[in-house]
GROMACS .gro file of C-alpha atoms in nm:
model
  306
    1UNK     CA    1  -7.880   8.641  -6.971
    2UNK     CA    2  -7.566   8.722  -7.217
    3UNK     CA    3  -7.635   8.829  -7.594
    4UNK     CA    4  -7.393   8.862  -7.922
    5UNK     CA    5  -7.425   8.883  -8.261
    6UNK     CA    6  -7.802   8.822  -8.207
    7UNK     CA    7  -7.741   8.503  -8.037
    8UNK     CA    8  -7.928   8.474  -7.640
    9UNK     CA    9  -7.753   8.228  -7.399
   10UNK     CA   10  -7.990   8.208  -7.022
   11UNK     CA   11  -7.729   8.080  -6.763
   12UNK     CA   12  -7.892   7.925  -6.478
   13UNK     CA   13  -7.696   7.829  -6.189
   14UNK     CA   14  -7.793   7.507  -6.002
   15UNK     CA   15  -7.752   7.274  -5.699
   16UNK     CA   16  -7.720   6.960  -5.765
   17UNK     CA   17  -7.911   6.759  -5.521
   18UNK     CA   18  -8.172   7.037  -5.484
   19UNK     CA   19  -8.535   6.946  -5.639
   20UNK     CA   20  -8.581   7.336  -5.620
   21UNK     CA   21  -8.306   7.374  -5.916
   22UNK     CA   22  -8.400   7.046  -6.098
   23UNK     CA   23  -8.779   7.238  -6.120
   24UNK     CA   24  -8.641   7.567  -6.223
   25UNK     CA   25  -8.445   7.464  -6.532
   26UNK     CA   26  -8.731   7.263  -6.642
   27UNK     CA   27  -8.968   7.524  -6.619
   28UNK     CA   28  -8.650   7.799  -6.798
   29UNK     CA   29  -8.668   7.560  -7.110
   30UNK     CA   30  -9.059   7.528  -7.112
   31UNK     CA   31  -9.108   7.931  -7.035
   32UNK     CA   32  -8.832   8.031  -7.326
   33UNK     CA   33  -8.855   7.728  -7.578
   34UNK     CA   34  -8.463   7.766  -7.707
   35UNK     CA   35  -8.274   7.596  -8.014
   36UNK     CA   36  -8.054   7.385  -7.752
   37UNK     CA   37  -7.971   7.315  -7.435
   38UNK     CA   38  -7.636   7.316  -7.262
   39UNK     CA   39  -7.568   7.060  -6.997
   40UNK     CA   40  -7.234   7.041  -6.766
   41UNK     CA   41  -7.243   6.673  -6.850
   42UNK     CA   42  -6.996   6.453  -7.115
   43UNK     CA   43  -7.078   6.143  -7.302
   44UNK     CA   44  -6.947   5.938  -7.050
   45UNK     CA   45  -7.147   6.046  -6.816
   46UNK     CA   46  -7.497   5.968  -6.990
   47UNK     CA   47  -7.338   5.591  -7.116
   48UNK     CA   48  -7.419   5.291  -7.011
   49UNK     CA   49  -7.184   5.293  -6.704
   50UNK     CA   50  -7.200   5.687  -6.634
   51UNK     CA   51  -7.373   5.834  -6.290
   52UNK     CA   52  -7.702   5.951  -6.513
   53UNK     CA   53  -7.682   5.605  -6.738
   54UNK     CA   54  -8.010   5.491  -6.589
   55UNK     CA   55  -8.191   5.817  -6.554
   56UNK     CA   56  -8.124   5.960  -6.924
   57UNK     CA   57  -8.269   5.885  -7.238
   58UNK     CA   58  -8.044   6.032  -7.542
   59UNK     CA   59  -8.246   5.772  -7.809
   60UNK     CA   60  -8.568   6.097  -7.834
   61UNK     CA   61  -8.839   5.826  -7.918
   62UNK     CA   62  -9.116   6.064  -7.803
   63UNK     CA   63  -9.295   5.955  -8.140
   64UNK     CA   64  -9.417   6.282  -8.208
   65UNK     CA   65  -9.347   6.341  -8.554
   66UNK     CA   66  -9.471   6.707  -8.518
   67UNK     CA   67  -9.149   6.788  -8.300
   68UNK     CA   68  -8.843   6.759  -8.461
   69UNK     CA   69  -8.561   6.475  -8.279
   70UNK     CA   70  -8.316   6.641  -8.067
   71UNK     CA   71  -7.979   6.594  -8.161
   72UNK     CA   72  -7.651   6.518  -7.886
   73UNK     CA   73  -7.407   6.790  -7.977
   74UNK     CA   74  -7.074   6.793  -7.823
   75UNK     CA   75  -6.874   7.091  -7.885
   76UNK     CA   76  -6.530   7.025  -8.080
   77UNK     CA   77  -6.271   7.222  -7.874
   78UNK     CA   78  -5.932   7.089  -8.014
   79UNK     CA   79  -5.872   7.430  -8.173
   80UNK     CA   80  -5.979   7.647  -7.884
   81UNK     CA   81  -5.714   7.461  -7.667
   82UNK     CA   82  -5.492   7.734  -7.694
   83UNK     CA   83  -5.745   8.039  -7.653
   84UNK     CA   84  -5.576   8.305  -7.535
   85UNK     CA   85  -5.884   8.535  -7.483
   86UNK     CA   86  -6.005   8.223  -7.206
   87UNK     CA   87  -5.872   8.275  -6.865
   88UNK     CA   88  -5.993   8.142  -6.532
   89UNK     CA   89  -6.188   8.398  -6.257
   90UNK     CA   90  -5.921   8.565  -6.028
   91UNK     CA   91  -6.007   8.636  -5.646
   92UNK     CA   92  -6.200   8.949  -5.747
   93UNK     CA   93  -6.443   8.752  -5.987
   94UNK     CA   94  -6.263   8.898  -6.309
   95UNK     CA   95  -6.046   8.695  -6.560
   96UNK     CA   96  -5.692   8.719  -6.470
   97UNK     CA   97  -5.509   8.860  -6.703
   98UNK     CA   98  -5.169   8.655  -6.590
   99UNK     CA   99  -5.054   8.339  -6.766
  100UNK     CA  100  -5.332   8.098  -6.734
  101UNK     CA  101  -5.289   7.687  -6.809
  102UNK     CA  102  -5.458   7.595  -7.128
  103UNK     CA  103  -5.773   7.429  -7.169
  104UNK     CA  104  -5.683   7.102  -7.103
  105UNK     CA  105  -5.925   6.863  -7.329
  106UNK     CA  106  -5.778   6.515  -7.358
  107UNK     CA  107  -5.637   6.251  -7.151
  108UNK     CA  108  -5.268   6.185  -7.082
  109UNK     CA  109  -5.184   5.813  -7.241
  110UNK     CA  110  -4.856   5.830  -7.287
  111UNK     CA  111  -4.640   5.731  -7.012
  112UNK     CA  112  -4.891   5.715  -6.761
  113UNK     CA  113  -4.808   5.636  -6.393
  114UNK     CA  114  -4.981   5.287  -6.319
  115UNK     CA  115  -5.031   5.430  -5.912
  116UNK     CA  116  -5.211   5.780  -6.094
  117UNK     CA  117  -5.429   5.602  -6.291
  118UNK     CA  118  -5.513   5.421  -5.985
  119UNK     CA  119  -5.577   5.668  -5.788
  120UNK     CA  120  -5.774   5.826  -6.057
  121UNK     CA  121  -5.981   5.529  -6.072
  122UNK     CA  122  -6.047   5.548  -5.719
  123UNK     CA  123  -6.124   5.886  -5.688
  124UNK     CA  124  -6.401   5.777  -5.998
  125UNK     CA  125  -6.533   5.503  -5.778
  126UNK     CA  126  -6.549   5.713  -5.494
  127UNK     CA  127  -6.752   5.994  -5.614
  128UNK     CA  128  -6.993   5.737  -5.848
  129UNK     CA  129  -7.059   5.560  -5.495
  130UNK     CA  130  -7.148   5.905  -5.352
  131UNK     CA  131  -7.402   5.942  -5.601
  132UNK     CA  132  -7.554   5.566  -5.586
  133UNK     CA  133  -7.590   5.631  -5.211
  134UNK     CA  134  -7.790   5.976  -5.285
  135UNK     CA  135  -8.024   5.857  -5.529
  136UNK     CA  136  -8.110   5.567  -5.310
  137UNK     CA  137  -8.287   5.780  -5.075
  138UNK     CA  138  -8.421   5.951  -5.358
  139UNK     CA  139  -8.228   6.291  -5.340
  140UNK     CA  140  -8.181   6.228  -5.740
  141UNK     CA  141  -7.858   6.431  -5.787
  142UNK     CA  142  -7.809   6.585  -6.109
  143UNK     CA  143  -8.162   6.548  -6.179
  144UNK     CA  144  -8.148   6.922  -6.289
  145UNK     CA  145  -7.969   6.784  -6.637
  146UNK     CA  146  -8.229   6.520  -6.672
  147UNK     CA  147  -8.505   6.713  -6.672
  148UNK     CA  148  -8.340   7.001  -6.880
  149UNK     CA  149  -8.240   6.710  -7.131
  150UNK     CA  150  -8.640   6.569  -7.087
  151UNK     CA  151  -8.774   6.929  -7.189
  152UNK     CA  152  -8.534   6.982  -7.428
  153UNK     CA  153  -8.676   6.628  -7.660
  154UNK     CA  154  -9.020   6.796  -7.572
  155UNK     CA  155  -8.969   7.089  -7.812
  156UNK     CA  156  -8.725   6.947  -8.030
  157UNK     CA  157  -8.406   7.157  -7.893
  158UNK     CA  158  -8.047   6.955  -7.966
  159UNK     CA  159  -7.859   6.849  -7.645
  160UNK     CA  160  -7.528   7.036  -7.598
  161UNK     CA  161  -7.299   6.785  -7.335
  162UNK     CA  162  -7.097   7.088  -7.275
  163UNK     CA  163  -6.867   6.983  -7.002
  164UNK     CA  164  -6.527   6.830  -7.052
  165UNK     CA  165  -6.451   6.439  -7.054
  166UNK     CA  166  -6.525   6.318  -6.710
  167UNK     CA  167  -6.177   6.099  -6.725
  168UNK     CA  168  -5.996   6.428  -6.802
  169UNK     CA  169  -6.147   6.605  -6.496
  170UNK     CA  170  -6.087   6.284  -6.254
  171UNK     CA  171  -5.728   6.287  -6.386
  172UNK     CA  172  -5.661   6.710  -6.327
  173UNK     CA  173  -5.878   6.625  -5.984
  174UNK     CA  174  -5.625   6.341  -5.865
  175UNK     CA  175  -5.327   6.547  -5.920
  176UNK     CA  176  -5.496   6.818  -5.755
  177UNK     CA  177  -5.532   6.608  -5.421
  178UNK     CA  178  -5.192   6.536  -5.433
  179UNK     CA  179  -5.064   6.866  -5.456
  180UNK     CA  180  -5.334   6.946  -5.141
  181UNK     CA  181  -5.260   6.900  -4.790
  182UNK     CA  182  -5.619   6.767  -4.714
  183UNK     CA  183  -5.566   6.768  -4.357
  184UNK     CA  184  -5.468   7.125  -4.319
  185UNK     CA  185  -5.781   7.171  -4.587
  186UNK     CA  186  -6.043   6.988  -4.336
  187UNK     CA  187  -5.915   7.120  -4.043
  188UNK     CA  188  -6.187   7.293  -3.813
  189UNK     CA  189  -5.920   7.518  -3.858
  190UNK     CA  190  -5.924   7.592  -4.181
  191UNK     CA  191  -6.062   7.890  -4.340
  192UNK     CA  192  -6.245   7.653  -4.541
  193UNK     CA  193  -6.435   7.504  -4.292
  194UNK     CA  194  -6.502   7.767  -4.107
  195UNK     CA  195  -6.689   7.958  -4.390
  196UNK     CA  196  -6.888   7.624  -4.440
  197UNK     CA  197  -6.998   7.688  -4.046
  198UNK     CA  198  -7.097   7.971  -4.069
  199UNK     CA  199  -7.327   7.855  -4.313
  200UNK     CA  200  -7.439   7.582  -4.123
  201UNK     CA  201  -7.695   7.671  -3.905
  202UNK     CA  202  -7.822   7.284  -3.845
  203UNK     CA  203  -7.463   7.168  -3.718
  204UNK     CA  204  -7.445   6.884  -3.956
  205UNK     CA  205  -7.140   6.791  -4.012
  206UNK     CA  206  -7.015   6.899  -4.343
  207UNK     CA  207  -6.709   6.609  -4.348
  208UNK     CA  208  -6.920   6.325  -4.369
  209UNK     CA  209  -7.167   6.258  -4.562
  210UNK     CA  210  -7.434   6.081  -4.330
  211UNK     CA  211  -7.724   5.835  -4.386
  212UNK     CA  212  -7.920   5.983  -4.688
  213UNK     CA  213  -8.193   5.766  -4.576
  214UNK     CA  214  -8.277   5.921  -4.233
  215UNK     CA  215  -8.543   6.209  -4.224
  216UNK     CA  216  -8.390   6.390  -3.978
  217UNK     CA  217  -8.073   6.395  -4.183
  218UNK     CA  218  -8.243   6.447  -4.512
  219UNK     CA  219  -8.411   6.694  -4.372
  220UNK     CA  220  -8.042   6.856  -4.248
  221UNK     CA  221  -7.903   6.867  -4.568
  222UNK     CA  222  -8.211   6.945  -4.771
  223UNK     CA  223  -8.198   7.284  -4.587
  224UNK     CA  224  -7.833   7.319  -4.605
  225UNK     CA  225  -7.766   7.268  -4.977
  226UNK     CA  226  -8.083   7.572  -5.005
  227UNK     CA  227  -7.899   7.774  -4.788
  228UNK     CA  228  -7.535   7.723  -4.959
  229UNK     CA  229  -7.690   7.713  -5.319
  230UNK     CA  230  -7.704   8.147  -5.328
  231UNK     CA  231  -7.450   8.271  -5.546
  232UNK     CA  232  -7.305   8.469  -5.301
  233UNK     CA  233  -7.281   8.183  -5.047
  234UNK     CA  234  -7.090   7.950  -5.303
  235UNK     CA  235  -6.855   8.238  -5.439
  236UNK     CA  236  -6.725   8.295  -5.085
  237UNK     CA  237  -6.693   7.868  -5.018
  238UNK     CA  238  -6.505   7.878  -5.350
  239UNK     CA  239  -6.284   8.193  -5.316
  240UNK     CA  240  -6.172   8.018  -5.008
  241UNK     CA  241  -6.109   7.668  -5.186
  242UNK     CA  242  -5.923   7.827  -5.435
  243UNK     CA  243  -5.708   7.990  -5.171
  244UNK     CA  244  -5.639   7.685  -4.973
  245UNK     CA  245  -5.633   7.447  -5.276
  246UNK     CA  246  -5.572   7.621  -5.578
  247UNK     CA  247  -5.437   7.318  -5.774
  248UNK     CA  248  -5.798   7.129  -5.666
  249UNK     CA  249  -5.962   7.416  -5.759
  250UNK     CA  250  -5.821   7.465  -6.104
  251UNK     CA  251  -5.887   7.120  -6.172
  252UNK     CA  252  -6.281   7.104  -6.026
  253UNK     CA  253  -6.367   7.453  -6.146
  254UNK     CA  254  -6.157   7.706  -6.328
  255UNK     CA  255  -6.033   7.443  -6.633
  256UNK     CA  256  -6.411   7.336  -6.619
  257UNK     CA  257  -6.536   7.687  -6.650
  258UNK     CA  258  -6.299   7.789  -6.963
  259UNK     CA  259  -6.376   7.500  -7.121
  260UNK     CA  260  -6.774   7.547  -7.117
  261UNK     CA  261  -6.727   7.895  -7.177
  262UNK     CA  262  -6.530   7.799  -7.497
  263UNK     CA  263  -6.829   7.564  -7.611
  264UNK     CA  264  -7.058   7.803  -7.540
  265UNK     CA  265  -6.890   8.069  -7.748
  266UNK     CA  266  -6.858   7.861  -8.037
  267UNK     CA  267  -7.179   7.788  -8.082
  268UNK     CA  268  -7.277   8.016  -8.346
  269UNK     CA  269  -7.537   7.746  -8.533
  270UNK     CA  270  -7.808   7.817  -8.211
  271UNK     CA  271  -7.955   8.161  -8.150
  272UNK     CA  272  -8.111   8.118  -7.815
  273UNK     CA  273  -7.920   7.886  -7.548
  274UNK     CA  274  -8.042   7.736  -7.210
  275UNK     CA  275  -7.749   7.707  -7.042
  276UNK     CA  276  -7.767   7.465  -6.648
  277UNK     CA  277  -7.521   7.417  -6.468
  278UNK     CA  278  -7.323   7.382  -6.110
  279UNK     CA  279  -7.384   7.731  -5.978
  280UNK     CA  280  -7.003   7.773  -5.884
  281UNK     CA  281  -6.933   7.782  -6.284
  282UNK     CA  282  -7.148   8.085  -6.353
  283UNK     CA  283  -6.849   8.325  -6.229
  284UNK     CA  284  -6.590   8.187  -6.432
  285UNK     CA  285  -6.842   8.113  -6.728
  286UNK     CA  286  -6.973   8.440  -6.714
  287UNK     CA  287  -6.636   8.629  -6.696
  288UNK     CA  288  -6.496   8.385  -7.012
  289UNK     CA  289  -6.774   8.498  -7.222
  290UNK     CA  290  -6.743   8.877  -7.178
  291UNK     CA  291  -6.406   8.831  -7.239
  292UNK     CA  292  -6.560   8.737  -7.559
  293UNK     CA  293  -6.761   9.026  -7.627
  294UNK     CA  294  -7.086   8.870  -7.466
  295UNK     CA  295  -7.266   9.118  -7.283
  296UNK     CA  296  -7.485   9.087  -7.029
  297UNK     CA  297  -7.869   9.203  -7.085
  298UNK     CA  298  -8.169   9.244  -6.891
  299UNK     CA  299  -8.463   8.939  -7.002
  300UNK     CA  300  -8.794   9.034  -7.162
  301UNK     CA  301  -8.935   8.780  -6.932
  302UNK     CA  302  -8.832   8.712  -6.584
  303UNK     CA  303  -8.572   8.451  -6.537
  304UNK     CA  304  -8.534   8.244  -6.203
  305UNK     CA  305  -8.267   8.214  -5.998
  306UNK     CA  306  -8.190   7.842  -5.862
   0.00000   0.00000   0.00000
């Protein structure tokens, strides 16, 4: 929980494909009732042809004329582009104070290489198909936002889509990959994969994503997500990502986490703030905002931990 100028924000930190989280950010916006939500989802994401399109409804038709309509927000971040105070998490979980890339907020159009935008496209496909094959066997990733976003057009609180354009992200993310050397990365070798290991007490091979839609491997990866979900589990995966790939990681996480720290900050119109999202932003998030003077407080009422 982080406070300033009488303003509240609750960060919760979630899996994605865990019903565990999805339950415990529902129940966060029930138990404290805020002005808004904050979601690490864009517009794009929620439309017609997003991963959530058919899972989210942004039209509030609750009919309930007792509870005000929820509003879609989406933070204007043009002028923070060049925030100085914004910096990513270094390796020892505070902001570095070296030269850090700005916050990166629109797509390239000019002069754009036909093969990136391929590859961008494919990397899109790729991770969209990832999802479709999830929620087929009912894992329901993301379903943390949806519920948040459900709760949210319960009590009237506007909808903050506080993450930056998903076609900005896939771009930073395929330029990432090519500056990787995704073999060494995926080695058995790799200091990568042997920190996922040692996390893995069921063997299941974390390379491949298997059959969704077989118990034995649901069951598998059910109890390896709960396992890798602890904070201190996924800051030692990603101190080791951003080691081995630190232009993947700057695109998949530290640009990500200035960004929604930025939104976050500038949100001066909402006093209390339910913020969910992927529990490898809360670091960077975290460290962004006390760069801003946010400071951290201990909750009047007890706040779970995805």
């Amino acid at each position: 929980v982080w406070s300033r100028d009488g303003r509240i924000v609750y960060l919760l930190g979630t899996a994605h494909v865990s019903a565990a989280s999805a339950q415990l950010a529902s129940n966060l916006v029930k138990d404290i009732h805020p002005n808004a939500v904050f979601v690490e989802l864009d517009a794009k994401r929620i439309g017609k042809s997003g991963i959530l399109a058919n899972r989210v409804n942004t039209d509030d038709d609750s009919g309930d004329d007792t509870v005000k309509k929820s509003s879609i927000v989406i933070p204007n971040l043009t002028k923070l582009a060049q925030q100085p105070a914004l910096a990513a998490a270094g390796d020892d979980g505070l902001a570095a104070p070296a030269e850090q890339p700005a916050i990166v907020t629109e797509p390239k159009q000019r002069g754009r290489n036909p093969l990136m935008r391929a590859a961008t496209i494919a990397v899109g496909n790729g991770i969209k198909g990832m999802y479709k094959k999830l929620d087929s066997a009912g894992l329901n990733a993301g379903e943390e936002f949806v519920l948040t976003m459900q709760e949210a057009q319960n009590i009237g609180a506007d909808i903050i889509l506080g993450d930056r354009d998903v076609e900005v992200t896939l771009r930073r993310v395929t330029e990432g990959l090519a500056q990787t050397d995704l073999a060494a990365l995926m080695s058995p070798d790799s200091e990568l994969e042997k920190s996922m290991a040692e996390l893995n007490a069921s063997n299941m091979n974390s390379n491949a994503l298997g059959d969704p839609n077989d118990p034995e491997y649901r069951s598998e990866f059910t109890s390896f997500v709960e396992v890798l979900k602890t904070k201190e589990n996924v800051k030692k995966i990603m101190g080791q990502l951003q080691k081995s790939a630190p232009a993947l990681y700057e695109a998949l996480v530290s640009e990500r986490d200035m960004y929604m720290a930025a939104g976050l900050n500038g949100l001066n119109d909402y006093d209390a703030i339910v913020a969910v999202m992927g529990i490898a932003h809360v670091d960077g998030v975290e460290t962004n905002l006390q760069r801003n003077g946010w400071k951290m407080m201990t909750p009047m009422c007890s706040v779970p931990v995805a």
